[in-house]
XYZ file of C-alpha atoms in Angstrom:
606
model
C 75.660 157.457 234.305
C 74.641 153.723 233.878
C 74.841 151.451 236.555
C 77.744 148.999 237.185
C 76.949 147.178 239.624
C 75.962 143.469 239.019
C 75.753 140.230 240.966
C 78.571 137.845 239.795
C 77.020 134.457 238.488
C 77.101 131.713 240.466
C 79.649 129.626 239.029
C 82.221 132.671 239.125
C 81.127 133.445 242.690
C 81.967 129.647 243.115
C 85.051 129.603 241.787
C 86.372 132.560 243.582
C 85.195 131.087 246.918
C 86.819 128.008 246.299
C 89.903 130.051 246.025
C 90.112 129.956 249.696
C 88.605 126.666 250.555
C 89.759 124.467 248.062
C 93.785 125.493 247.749
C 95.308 122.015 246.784
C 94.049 118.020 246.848
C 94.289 117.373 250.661
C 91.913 120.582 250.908
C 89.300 118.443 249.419
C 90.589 115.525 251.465
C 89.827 117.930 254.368
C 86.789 118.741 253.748
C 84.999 115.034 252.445
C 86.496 113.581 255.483
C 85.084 115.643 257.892
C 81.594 115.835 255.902
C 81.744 111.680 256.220
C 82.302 112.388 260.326
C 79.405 114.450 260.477
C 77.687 112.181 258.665
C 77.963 109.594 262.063
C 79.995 106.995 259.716
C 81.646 104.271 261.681
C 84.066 103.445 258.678
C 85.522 105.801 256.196
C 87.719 105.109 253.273
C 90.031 107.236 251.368
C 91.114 106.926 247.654
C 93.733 109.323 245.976
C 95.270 108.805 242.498
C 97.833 111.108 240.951
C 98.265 112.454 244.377
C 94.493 113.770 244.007
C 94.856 115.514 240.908
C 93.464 112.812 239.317
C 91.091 111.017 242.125
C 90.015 112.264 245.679
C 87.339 109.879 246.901
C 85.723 109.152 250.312
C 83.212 106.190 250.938
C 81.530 106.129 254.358
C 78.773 104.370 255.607
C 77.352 107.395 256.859
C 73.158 108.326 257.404
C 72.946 109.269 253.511
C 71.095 111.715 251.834
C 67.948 112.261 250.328
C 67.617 113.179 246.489
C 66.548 116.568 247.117
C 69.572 116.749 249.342
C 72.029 115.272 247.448
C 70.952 118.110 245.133
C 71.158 120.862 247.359
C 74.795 120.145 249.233
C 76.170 121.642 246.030
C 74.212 125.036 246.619
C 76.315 127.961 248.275
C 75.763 128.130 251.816
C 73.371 125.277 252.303
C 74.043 123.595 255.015
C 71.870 120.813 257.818
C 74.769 122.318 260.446
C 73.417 125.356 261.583
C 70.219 127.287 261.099
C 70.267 130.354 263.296
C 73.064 133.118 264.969
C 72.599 131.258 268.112
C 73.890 128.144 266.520
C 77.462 129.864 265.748
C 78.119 129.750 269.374
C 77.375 126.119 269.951
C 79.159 124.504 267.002
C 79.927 120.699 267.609
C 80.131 119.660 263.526
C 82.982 119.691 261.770
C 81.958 121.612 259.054
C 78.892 124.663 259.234
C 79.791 127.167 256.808
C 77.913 125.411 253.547
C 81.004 126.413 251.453
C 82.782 123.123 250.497
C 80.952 121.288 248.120
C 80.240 124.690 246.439
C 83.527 125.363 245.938
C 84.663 121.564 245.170
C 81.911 121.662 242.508
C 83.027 124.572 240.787
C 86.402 123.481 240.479
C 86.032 120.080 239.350
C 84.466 117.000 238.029
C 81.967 115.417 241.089
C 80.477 111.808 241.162
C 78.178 111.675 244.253
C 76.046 108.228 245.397
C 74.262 108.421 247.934
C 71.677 106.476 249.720
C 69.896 106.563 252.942
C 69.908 103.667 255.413
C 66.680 101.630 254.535
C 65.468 102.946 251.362
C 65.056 101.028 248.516
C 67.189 103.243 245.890
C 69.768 106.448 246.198
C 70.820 108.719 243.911
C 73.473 109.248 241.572
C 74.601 113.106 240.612
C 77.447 114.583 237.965
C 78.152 117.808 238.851
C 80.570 119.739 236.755
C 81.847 123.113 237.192
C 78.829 124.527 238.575
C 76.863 122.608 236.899
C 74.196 119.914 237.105
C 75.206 117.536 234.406
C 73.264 114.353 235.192
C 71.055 113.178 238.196
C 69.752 109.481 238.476
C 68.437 106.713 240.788
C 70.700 104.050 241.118
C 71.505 100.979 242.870
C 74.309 101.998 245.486
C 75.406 100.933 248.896
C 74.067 102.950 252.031
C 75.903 105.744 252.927
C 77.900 108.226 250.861
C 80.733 107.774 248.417
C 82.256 111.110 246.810
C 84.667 111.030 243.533
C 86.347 114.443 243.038
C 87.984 114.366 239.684
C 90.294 116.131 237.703
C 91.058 118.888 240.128
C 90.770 122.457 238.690
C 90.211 121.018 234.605
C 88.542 124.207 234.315
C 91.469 126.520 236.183
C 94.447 125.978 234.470
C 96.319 128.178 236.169
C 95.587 127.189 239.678
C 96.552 123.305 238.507
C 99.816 124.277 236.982
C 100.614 125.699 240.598
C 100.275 122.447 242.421
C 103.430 120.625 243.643
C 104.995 117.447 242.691
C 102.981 114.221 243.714
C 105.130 113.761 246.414
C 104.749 117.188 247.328
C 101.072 117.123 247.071
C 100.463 113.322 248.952
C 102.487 115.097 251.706
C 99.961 117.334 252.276
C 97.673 115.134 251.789
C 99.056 112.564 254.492
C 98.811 115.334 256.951
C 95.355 116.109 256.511
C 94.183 112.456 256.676
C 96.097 111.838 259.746
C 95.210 114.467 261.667
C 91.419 113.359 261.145
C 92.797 109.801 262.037
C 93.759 111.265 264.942
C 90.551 112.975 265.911
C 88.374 110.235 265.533
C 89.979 106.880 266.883
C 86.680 105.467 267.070
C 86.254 104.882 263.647
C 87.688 102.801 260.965
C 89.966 104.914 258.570
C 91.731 103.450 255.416
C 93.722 105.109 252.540
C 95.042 103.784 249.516
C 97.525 105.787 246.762
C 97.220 104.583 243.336
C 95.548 101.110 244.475
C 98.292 101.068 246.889
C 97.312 100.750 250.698
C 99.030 103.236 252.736
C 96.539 103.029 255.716
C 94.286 100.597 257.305
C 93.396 101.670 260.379
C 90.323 100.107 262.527
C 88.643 101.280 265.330
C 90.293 101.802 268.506
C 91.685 103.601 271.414
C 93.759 106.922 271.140
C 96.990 105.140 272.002
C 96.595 102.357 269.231
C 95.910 105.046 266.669
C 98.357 106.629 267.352
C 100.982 103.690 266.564
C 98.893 102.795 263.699
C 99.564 106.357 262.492
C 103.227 106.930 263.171
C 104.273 103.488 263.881
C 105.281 100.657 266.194
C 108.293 101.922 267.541
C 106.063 105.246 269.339
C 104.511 102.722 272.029
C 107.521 103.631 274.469
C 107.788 107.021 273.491
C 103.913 107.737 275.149
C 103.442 109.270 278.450
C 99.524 109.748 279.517
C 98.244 113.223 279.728
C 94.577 114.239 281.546
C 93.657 117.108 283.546
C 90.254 118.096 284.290
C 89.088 121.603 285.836
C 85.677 123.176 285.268
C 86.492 125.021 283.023
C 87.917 122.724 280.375
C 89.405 119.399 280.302
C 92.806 118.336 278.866
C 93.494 114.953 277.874
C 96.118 112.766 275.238
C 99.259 111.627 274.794
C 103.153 113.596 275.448
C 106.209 112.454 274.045
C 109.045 111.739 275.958
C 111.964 114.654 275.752
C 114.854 111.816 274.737
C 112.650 111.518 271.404
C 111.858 114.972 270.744
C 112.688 115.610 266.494
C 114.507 118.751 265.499
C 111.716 119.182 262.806
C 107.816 120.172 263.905
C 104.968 118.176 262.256
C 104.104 115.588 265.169
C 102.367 118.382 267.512
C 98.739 117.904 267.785
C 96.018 120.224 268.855
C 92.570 119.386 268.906
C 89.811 121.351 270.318
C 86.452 119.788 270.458
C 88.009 116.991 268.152
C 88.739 119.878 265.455
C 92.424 119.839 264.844
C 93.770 123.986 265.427
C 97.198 125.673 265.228
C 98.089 127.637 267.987
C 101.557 129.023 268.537
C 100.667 129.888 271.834
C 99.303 127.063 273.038
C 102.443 125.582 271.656
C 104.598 127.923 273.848
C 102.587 126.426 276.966
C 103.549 122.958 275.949
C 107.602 123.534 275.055
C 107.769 125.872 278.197
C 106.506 122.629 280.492
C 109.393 120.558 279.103
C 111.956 123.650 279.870
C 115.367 122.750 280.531
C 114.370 118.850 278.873
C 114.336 119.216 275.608
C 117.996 119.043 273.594
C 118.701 122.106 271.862
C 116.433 123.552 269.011
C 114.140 120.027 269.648
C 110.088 119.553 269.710
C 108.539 117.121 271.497
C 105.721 115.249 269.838
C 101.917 115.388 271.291
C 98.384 114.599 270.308
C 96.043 116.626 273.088
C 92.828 117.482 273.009
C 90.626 120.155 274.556
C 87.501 119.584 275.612
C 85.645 123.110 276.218
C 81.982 124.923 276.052
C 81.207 125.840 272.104
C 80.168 129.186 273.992
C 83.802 129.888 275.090
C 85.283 129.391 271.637
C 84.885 131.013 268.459
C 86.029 128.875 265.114
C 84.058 131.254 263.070
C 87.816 132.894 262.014
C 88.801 130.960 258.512
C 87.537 129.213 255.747
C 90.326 126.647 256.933
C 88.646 126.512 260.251
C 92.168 125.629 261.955
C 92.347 128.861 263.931
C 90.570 129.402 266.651
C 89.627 132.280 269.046
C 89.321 131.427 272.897
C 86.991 133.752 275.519
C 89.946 133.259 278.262
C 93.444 132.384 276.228
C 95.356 133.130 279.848
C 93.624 130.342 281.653
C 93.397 127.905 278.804
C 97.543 128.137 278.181
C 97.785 127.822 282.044
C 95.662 124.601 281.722
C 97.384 123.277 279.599
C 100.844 123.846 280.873
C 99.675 122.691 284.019
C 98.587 119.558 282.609
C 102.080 118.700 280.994
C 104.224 119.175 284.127
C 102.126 117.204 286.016
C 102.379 114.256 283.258
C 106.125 114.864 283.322
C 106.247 114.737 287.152
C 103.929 111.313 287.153
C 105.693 109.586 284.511
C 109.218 110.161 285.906
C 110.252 111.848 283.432
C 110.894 115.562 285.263
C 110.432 115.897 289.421
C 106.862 116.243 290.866
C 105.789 119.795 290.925
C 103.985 121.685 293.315
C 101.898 123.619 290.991
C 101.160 125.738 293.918
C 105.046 127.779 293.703
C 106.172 128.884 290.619
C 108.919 126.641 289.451
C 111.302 127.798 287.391
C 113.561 125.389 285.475
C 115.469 128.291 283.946
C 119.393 126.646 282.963
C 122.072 128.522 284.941
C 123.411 131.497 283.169
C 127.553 131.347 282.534
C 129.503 133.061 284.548
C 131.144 136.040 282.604
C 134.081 138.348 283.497
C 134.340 141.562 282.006
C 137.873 142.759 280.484
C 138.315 145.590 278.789
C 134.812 145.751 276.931
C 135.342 142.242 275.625
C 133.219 139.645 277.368
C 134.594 135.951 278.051
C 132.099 133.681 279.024
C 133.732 130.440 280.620
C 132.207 127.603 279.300
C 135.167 126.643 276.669
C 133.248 129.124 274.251
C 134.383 131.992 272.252
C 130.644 133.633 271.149
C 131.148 136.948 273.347
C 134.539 137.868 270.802
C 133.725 140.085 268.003
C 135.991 140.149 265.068
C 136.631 143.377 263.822
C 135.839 143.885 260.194
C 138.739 144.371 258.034
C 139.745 147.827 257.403
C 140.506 147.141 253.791
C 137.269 144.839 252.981
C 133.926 146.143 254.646
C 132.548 142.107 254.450
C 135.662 140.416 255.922
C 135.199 138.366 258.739
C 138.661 139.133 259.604
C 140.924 135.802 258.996
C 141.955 137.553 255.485
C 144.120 139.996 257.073
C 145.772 137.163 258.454
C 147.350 136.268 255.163
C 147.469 140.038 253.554
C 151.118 140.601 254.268
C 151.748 137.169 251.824
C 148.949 138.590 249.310
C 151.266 141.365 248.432
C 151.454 141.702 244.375
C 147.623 139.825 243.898
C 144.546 141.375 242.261
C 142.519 143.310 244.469
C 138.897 142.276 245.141
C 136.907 139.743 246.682
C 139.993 137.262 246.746
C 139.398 133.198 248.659
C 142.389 131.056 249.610
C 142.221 128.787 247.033
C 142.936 124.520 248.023
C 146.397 124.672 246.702
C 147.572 128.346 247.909
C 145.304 128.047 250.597
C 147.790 125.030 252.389
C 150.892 127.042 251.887
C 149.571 130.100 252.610
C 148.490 128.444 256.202
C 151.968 126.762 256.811
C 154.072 129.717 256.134
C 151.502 131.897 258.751
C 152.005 129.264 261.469
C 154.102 131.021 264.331
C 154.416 127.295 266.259
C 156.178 127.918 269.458
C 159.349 125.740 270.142
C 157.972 124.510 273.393
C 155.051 122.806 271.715
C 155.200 119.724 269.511
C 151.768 120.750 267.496
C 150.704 123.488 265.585
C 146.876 122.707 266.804
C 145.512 121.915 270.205
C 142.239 120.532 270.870
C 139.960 121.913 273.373
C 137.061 120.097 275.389
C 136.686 118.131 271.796
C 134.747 121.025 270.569
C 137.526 123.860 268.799
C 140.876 123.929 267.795
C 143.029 126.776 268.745
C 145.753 127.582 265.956
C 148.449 129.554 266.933
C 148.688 132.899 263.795
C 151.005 135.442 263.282
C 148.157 138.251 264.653
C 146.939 135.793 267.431
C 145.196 132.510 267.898
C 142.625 131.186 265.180
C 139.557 129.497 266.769
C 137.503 127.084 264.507
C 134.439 125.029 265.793
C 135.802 121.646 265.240
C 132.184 120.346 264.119
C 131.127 123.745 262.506
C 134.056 123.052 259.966
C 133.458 119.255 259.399
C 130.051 120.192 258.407
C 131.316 122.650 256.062
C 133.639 120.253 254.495
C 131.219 117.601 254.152
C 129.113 119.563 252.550
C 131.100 120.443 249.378
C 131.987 117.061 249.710
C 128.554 115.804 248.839
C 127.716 118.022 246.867
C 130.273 117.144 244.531
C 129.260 113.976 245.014
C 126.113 114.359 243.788
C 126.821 116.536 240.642
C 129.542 114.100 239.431
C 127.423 111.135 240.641
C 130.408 109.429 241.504
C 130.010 108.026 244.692
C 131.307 104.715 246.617
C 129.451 102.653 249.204
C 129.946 100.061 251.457
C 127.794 97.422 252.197
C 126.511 95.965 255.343
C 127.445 93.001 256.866
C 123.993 92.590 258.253
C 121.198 94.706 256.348
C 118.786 96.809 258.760
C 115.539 96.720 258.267
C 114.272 100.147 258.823
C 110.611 100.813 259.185
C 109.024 104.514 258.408
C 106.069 106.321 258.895
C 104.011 106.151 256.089
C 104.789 110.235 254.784
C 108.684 109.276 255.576
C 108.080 106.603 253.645
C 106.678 108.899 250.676
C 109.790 111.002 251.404
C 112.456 107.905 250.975
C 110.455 107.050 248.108
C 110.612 110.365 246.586
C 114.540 110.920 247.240
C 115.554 107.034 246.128
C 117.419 108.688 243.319
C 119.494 110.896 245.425
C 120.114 108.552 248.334
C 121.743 106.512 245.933
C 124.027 109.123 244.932
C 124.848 109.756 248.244
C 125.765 106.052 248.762
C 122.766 105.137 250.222
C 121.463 101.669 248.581
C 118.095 100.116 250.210
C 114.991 97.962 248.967
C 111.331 98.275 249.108
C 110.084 95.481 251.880
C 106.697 96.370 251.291
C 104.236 98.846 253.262
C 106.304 101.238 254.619
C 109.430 99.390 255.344
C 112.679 99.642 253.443
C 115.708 97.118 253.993
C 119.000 99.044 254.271
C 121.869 97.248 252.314
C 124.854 100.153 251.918
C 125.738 103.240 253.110
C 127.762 105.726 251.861
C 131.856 104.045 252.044
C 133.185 107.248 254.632
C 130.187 106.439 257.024
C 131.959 105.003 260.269
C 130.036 101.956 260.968
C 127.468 102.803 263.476
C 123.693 102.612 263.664
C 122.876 103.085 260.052
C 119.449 102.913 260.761
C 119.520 105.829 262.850
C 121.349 107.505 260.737
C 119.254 107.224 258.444
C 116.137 108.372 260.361
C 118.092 111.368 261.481
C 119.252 112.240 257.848
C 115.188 112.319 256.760
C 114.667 113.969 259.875
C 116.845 116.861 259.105
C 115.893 116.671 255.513
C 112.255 118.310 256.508
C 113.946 120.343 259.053
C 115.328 122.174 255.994
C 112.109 121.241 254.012
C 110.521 123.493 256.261
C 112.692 126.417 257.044
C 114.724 127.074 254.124
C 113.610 126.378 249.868
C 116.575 124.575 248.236
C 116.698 121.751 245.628
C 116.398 118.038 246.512
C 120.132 117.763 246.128
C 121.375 120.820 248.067
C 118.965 119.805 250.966
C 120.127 116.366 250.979
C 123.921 117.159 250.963
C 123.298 119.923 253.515
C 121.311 117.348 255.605
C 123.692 114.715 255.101
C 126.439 116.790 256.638
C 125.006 117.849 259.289
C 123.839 115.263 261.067
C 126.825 113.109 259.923
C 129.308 116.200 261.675
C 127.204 116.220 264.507
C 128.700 112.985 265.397
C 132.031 113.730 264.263
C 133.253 114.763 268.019
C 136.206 112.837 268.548
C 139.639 112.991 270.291
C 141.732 113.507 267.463
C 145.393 113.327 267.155
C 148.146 116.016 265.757
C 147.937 114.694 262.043
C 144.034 115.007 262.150
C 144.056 118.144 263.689
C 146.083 119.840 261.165
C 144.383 117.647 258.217
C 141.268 119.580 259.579
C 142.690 122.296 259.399
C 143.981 121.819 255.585
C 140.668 120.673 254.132
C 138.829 123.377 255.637
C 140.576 126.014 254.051
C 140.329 124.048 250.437
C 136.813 124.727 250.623
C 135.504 127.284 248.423
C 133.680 129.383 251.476
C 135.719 128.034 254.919
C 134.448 130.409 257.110
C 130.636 129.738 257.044
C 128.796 126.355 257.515
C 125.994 126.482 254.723
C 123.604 127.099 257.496
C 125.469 130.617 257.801
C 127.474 129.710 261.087
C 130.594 130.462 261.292
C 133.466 127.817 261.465
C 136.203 130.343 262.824
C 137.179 133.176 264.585
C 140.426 135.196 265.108
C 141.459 136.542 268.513
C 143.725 138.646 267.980
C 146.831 139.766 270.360
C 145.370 142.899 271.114
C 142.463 141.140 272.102
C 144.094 138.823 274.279
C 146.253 141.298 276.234
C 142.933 143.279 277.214
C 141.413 139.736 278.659
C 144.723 140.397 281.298
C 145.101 144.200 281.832
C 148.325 144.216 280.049
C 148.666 147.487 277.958
């Protein structure tokens, strides 16, 4: 039998290690920006065009290389970061593994110019899949500057994979900021298609951080430092009134390397227990300063997870650390970190009837409606109105808008002592009186659903009215919500939404959409993006089924009014004209039926 076995060539070896290393543009961002930190540079600059499918380049005035080495960074596993085993376990670089430029090589076209602080001349090299294609002397400026070009020319599959721009700038946004982050000390700038997005100078950790995310974070800072000796924590919390509903401003950075931990995540949410508004995460940037020797980063390509000797006493740390910022910044009572405090909410009392639990906090959660014996999907309300269906087609039937209204008027059994077919509870649900029993619907569960098919209506007819503001807000962004606005103009003004560019990362907001109570529009508007990559994140829809589910959400979520008999029952009426009533388009339902049977267990009565 002949042999089979062969070494792959180097460029194919390349190519399927940059498989793992270099995934998109802000990979390479990743990886050029951290090579220009190791390099000691005290200012680096960032150029993307096309989103970094066209251009990725980084100029630092780092120490430079040497011709020989400018040569042999593009060699698998050469490295200046490590040399020995022992070296593993005492890792203070950024990068060590000798992978990157390898991999960036193979997988596209790379200018490098580098030059050494006093020598005379530095060095010019084309490298192009793999391959050397030109090495000179030339006349550049000390330091290093990088040009990554057409990104995967020579993998046309992997290129047809990437994302929109906006998509990929996103991602790359992320990576530069969280270097940004790391590294207040030095200068950072990035500019998009000659555009400046960034311009960052040197400075402390609190002034980056508004330079990152923007002026209006200065009062949302509280100061976080704890040292033990076993590690130090130190950084910046935010406050739990501004905690987002979307994650993306939570910061972890070990040894200035930025990690994701879910656990030390946990330690962090659990210090703000009983704080935080439902489903919310608070923003912080805090970083761990610990012995290489306790650590191992040795666990991805990515080099964002990270393997601790002692994970117990590091998450204790580090929850320890929050309280006590809490407690100092009067934000939560001092703790005694001696007792274990527990901030658990109290539990609601419940009362057992029957086998039906009724909790008694103007909630209806603990009722189960029984599925419908003659449809195994019902949710039950549709044997409300099967007596009337008599004589329709079976299957899957709806109430329809016009049949639906009747069909809810004629299965009304209003009692002559009451003046209302509705009643409004705590604000919250309306309690309709029904021939089997009393409906329940979740008074903003409902608006959201009807909303909903509102906009989106809206926004496949593009018919939409607006009404402008007496005073335009001038609303100012981070620079990847910025992107995002940007990105969406189209459907914001289909939605109603009209603003202008005001340069940087500032919009001015002139209309809103006409059914928008007038309010803080520039909150709303905030919230609406904010909610936007809440979905971005969780769930993959469309731009225009994200935005009209975002859009009612937040805008229902407001919607909590005392409202009168007429609005009560035109609630009522538009909810069941909607093509699914029963279910918000997050899948929550927006009614329940308790049934009399139901109700006389609740009192003994048999």
């Amino acid at each position: 039998m002949s042999d089979i076995i062969h070494l792959l060539p180097d460029y194919l070896a390349n190519q399927i290690a940059a498989g793992e290393v270099v995934q998109r543009p802000s990979s390479v961002v990743k990886e050029l920006l951290e090579n220009a930190i190791d390099a000691r540079a005290t200012s680096v600059q960032l150029i993307v065009k096309d989103a970094g499918k066209q251009l990725v380049q980084v100029v630092d005035n780092g120490i430079g290389m040497s011709e020989t080495d400018a040569r042999m960074s593009f060699e698998r596993h050469a490295t200046s970061k490590i040399s020995s085993t022992e070296d593993l376990f005492r890792i203070r670089t950024m990068g060590f593994r000798g992978e990157a430029m390898a991999s960036i090589g193979a997988v596209a076209q790379v200018e490098l110019k580098t030059k050494p602080h006093g020598a005379e001349t530095g060095t010019r090299l084309l490298v192009e899949g793999s391959a050397v294609v030109g090495q000179e002397p030339a006349a550049v400026p000390a330091g290093t500057s990088i040009a990554v070009k057409n990104l995967f020319f020579n993998v046309p599959a992997r290129r047809n994979f990437l994302k929109t721009n906006a998509v990929e700038m996103r991602h790359i946004l992320d990576e530069f900021q969280r270097v940004a982050l790391a590294y207040p000390e030095i200068a950072f700038s990035l500019h998009h298609n000659e555009v400046e997005i960034f311009s960052l100078p040197a400075a402390k950790l609190s002034q980056r951080i508004v330079g990152v995310f923007g002026n209006n974070y200065k009062e949302q800072m509280a100061g976080c430092e704890e040292e033990t000796p076993f590690m130090s924590v130190r950084g910046y919390i935010g406050k739990p009134e501004f905690a987002k509903k979307t994650r993306g401003e939570q910061f972890f950075f070990v040894n200035n390397r930025f990690i994701k931990s879910g656990y030390l995540n946990h330690a962090v949410t659990q210090a703000y227990e009983g704080l935080l508004p439902k489903e919310s995460h608070p923003f912080y940037v805090l970083f761990i300063d610990i012995e290489p020797e306790r650590i191992d980063i040795n666990v991805h390509p990515t080099k964002t997870e990270i393997k601790f000797e002692d994970e117990r006493t590091v998450y204790a740390i580090v929850h320890a650390a929050v309280r006590k910022s809490l407690g100092t910044h009067n934000i939560a009572p001092s703790l005694d970190f001696q007792s274990d405090v527990n901030f658990a909410p109290l539990q609601p009392i419940r009362v057992q009837a029957g086998g039906n639990e009724f909790e008694q906090e103007g909630t209806f959660s603990g009722f189960k409606v029984p599925a419908s014996p003659k449809r195994a999907s019902s949710d039950g309300w549709e044997q409300l109105y099967e007596p009337l269906r008599q004589g329709q087609s079976g299957g899957a039937e709806r109430i329809t808008s016009a049949s639906g209204m009747n069909l809810l008027d004629d299965a009304f059994a209003v009692s002559p002592a009451t003046s209302s077919k509705t009643l409004q509870v705590h604000q919250k649900y309306l309690l309709v009186q029904v021939k089997s029993g009393v409906m329940i619907i979740d008074q903003q569960a409902a608006q959201e659903r009807i909303l909903y098919e509102k906009y989106v209506a809206s926004l496949q007819k593009k018919m939409v009215t607006s009404q402008a503001l007496l005073f335009p807000q001038t609303v100012e962004l981070s620079p990847a919500d910025a992107t995002l606005v940007k990105e969406l103009s189209a459907e914001f003004l289909e939605l109603g939404f009209q603003f202008e560019d005001f340069g940087g990362n500032t919009i001015i907001l002139n209309a809103v959409p006409a059914d928008v109570q007038a309010a803080n529009e520039k909150e709303l508007l905030e919230e609406l993006i904010e909610q936007y990559k809440n979905n971005l994140a969780t769930l993959k829809l469309d731009k225009r089924e994200n935005l009209a589910r975002a859009m009612a959400k937040r805008l229902a979520s407001k919607l909590q009014p005392r409202m009168s008999d007429l609005e009560m029952n035109s609630l009522v009426d538009k909810l069941f004209g909607c093509e699914v009533p029963n279910y918000t388009p997050g899948g929550q339902k927006t009614l329940v039926i308790l049934e009399l049977g139901q109700l006389q267990e609740l009192f003994l009565k048999g």
